[in-house]
PDB file of C-alpha atoms in Angstrom:
ATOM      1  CA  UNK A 942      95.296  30.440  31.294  1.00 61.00           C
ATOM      2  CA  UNK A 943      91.643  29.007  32.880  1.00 64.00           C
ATOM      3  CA  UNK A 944      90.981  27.998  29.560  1.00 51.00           C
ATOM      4  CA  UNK A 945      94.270  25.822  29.256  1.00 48.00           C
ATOM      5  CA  UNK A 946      93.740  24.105  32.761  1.00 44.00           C
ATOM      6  CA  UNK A 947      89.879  23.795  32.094  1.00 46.00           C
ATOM      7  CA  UNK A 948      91.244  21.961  28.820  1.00 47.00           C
ATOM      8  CA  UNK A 949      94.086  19.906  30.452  1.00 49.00           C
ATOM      9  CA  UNK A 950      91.375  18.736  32.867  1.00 51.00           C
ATOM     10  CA  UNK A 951      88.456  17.850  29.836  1.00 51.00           C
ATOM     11  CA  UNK A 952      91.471  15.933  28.183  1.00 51.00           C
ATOM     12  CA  UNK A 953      92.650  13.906  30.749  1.00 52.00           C
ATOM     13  CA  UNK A 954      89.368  12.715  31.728  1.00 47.00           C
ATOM     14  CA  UNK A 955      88.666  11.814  28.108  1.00 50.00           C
ATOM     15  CA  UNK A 956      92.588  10.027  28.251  1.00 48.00           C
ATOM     16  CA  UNK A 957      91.479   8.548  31.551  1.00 48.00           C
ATOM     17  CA  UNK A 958      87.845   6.980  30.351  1.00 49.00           C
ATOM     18  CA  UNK A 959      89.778   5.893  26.749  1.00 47.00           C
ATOM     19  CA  UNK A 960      92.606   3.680  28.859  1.00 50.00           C
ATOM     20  CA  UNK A 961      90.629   2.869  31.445  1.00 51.00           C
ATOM     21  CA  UNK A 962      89.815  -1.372  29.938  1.00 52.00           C
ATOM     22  CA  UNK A 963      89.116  -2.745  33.101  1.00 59.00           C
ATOM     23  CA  UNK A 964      85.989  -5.282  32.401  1.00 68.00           C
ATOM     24  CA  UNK A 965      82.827  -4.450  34.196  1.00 69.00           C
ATOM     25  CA  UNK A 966      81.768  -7.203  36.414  1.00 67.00           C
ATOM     26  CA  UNK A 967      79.742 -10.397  34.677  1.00 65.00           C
ATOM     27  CA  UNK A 968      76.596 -10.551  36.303  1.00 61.00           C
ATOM     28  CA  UNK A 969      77.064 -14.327  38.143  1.00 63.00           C
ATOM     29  CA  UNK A 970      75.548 -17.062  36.073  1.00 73.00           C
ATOM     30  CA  UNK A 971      71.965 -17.968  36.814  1.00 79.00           C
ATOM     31  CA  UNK A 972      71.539 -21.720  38.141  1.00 89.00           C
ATOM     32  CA  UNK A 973      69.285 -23.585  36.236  1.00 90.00           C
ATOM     33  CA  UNK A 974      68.387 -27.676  36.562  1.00 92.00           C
ATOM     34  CA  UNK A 975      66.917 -29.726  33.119  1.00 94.00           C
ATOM     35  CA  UNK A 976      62.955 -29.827  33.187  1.00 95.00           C
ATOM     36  CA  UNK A 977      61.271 -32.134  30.471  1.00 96.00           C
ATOM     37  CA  UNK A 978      58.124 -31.728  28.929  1.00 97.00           C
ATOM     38  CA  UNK A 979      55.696 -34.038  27.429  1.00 97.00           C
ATOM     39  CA  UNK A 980      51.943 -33.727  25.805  1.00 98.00           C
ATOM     40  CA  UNK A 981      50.815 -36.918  23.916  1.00 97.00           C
ATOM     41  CA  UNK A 982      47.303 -37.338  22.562  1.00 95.00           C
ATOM     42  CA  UNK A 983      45.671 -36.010  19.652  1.00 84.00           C
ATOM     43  CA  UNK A 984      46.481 -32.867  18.114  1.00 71.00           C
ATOM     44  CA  UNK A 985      47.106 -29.794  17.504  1.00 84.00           C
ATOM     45  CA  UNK A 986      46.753 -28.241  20.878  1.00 95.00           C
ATOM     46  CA  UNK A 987      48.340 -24.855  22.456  1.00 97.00           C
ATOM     47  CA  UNK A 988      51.025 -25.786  24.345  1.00 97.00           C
ATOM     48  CA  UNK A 989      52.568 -22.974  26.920  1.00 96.00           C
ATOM     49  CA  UNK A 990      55.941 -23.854  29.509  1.00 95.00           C
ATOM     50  CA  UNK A 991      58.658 -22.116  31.082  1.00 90.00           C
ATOM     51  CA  UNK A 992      61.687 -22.478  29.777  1.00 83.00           C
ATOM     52  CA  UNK A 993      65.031 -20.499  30.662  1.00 72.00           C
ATOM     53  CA  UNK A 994      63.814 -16.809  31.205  1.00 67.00           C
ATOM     54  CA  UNK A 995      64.417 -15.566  34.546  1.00 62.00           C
ATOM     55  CA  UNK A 996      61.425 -13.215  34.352  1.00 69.00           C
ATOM     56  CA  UNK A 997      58.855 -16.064  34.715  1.00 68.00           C
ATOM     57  CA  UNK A 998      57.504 -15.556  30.835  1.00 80.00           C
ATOM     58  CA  UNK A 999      56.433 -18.467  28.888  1.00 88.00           C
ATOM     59  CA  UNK A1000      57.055 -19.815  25.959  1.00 92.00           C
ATOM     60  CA  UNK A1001      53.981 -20.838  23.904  1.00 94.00           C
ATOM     61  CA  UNK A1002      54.067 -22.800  20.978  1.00 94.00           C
ATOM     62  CA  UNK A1003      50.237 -22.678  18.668  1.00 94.00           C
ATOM     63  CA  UNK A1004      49.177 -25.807  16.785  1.00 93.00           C
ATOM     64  CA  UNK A1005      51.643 -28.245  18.630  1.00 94.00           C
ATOM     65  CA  UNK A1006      51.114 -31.553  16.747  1.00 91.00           C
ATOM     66  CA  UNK A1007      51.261 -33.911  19.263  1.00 94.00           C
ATOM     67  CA  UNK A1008      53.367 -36.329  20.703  1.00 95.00           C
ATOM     68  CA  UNK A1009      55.457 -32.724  21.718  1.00 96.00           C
ATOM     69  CA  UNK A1010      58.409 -33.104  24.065  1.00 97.00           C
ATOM     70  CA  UNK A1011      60.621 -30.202  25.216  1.00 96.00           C
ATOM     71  CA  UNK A1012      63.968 -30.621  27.479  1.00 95.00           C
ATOM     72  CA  UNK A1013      64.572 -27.364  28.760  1.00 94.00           C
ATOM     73  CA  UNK A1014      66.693 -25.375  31.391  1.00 92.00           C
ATOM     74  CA  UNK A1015      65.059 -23.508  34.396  1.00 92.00           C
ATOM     75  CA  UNK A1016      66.693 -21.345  36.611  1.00 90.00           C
ATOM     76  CA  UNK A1017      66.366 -22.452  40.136  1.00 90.00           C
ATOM     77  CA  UNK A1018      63.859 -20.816  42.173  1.00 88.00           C
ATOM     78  CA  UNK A1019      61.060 -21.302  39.576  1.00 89.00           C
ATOM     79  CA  UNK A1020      58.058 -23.104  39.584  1.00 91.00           C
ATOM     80  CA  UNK A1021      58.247 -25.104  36.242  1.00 94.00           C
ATOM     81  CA  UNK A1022      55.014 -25.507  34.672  1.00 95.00           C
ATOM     82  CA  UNK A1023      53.591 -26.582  30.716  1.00 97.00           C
ATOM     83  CA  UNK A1024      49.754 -26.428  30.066  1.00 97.00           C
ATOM     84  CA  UNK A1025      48.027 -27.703  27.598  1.00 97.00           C
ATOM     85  CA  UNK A1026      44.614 -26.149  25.799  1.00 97.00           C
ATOM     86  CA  UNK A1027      42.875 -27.864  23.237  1.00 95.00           C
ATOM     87  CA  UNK A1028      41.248 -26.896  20.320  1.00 92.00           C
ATOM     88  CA  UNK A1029      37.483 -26.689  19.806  1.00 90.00           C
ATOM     89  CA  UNK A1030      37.165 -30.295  17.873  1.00 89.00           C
ATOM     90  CA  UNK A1031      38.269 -31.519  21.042  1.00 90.00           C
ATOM     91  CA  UNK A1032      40.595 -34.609  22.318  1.00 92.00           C
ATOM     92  CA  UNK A1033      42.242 -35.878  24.880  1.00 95.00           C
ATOM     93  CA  UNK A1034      45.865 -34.988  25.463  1.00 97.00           C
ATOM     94  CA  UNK A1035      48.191 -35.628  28.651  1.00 97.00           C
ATOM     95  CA  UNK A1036      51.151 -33.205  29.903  1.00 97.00           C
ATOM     96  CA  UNK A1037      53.891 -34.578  32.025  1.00 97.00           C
ATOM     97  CA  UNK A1038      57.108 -32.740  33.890  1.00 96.00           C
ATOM     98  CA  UNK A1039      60.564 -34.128  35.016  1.00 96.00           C
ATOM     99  CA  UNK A1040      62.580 -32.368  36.788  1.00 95.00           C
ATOM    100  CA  UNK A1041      66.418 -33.656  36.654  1.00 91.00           C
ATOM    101  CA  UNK A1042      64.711 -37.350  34.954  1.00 92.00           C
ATOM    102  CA  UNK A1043      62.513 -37.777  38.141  1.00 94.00           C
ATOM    103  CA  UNK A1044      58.695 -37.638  36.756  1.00 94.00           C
ATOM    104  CA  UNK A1045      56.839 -35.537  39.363  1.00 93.00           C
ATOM    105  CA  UNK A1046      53.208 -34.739  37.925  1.00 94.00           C
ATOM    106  CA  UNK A1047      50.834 -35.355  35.100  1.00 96.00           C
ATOM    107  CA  UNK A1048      47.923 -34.556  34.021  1.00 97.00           C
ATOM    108  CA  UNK A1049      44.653 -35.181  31.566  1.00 97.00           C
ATOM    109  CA  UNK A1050      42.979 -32.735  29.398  1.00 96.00           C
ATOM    110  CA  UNK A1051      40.185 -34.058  27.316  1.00 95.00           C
ATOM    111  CA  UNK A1052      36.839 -32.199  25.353  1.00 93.00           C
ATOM    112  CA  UNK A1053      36.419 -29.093  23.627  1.00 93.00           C
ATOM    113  CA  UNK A1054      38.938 -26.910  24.865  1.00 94.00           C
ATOM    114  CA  UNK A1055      40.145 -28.861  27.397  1.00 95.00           C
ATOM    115  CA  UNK A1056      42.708 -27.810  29.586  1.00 96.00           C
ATOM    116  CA  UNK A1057      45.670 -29.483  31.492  1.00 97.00           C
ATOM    117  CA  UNK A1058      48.274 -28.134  33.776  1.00 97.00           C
ATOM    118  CA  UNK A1059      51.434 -29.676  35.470  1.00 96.00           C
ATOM    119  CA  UNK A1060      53.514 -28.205  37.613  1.00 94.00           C
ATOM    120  CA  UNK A1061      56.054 -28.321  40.309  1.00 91.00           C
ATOM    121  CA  UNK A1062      56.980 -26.160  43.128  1.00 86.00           C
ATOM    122  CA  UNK A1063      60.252 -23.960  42.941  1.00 85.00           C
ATOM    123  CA  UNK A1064      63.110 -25.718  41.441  1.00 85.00           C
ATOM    124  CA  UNK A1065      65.398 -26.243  44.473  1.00 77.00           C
ATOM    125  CA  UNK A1066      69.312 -26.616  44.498  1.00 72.00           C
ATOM    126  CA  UNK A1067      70.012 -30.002  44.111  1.00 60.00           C
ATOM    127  CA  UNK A1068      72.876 -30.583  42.410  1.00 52.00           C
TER     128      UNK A1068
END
């Protein structure tokens, strides 16, 4: 007789987690605004920019010929940022951000293993 209630029991919460189809809850869509990305000069340089990840990581791309240009999404809330490293023969190569079209930094890298960086503070909502 236990056994036959313990069994009912089992069974309907089996039944109960098979009919239950109610959705979990979408995690809300993260807010993100269009960043572009330029590096002109000579090439091939490492090129290294956030793109859509919410955890901050970067996306690099190895022997970029340049010109490069990237339109990405950012969430909002992050800093967007591309750097450019050249290689040891050298150059001179120039990084630029827009956030929503409006240019707000650039930069110059130039020599062996030069290095530029532009950036902009956190992305905020704008619209």
């Amino acid at each position: 007789m236990i056994a036959a209630v313990l069994l009912l029991a089992c069974g309907g919460l089996v039944g109960y987690g098979l009919l239950d189809t109610e959705d979990e809850p979408e995690p809300p869509a993260t807010r993100t605004a269009a960043v572009t990305y330029e590096v002109t000069g000579d090439g091939p340089a490492e090129i290294s920019y956030l793109g859509r990840d919410t955890d901050g990581a970067a996306t690099v791309v190895r022997d970029a010929e340049l010109p490069w240009k990237r339109t990405v999404q950012v969430p909002l809330g992050q800093a967007p940022t591309v750097a450019v490293v050249l290689g040891e023969k050298g150059g001179q190569a120039a990084c630029t951000l827009a956030v929503r079209g409006k240019h707000l930094q650039s930069a110059t890298a130039s020599g062996e293993f030069g290095r530029a960086t532009c950036a902009a503070g956190q992305l905020p909502d704008g619209g």
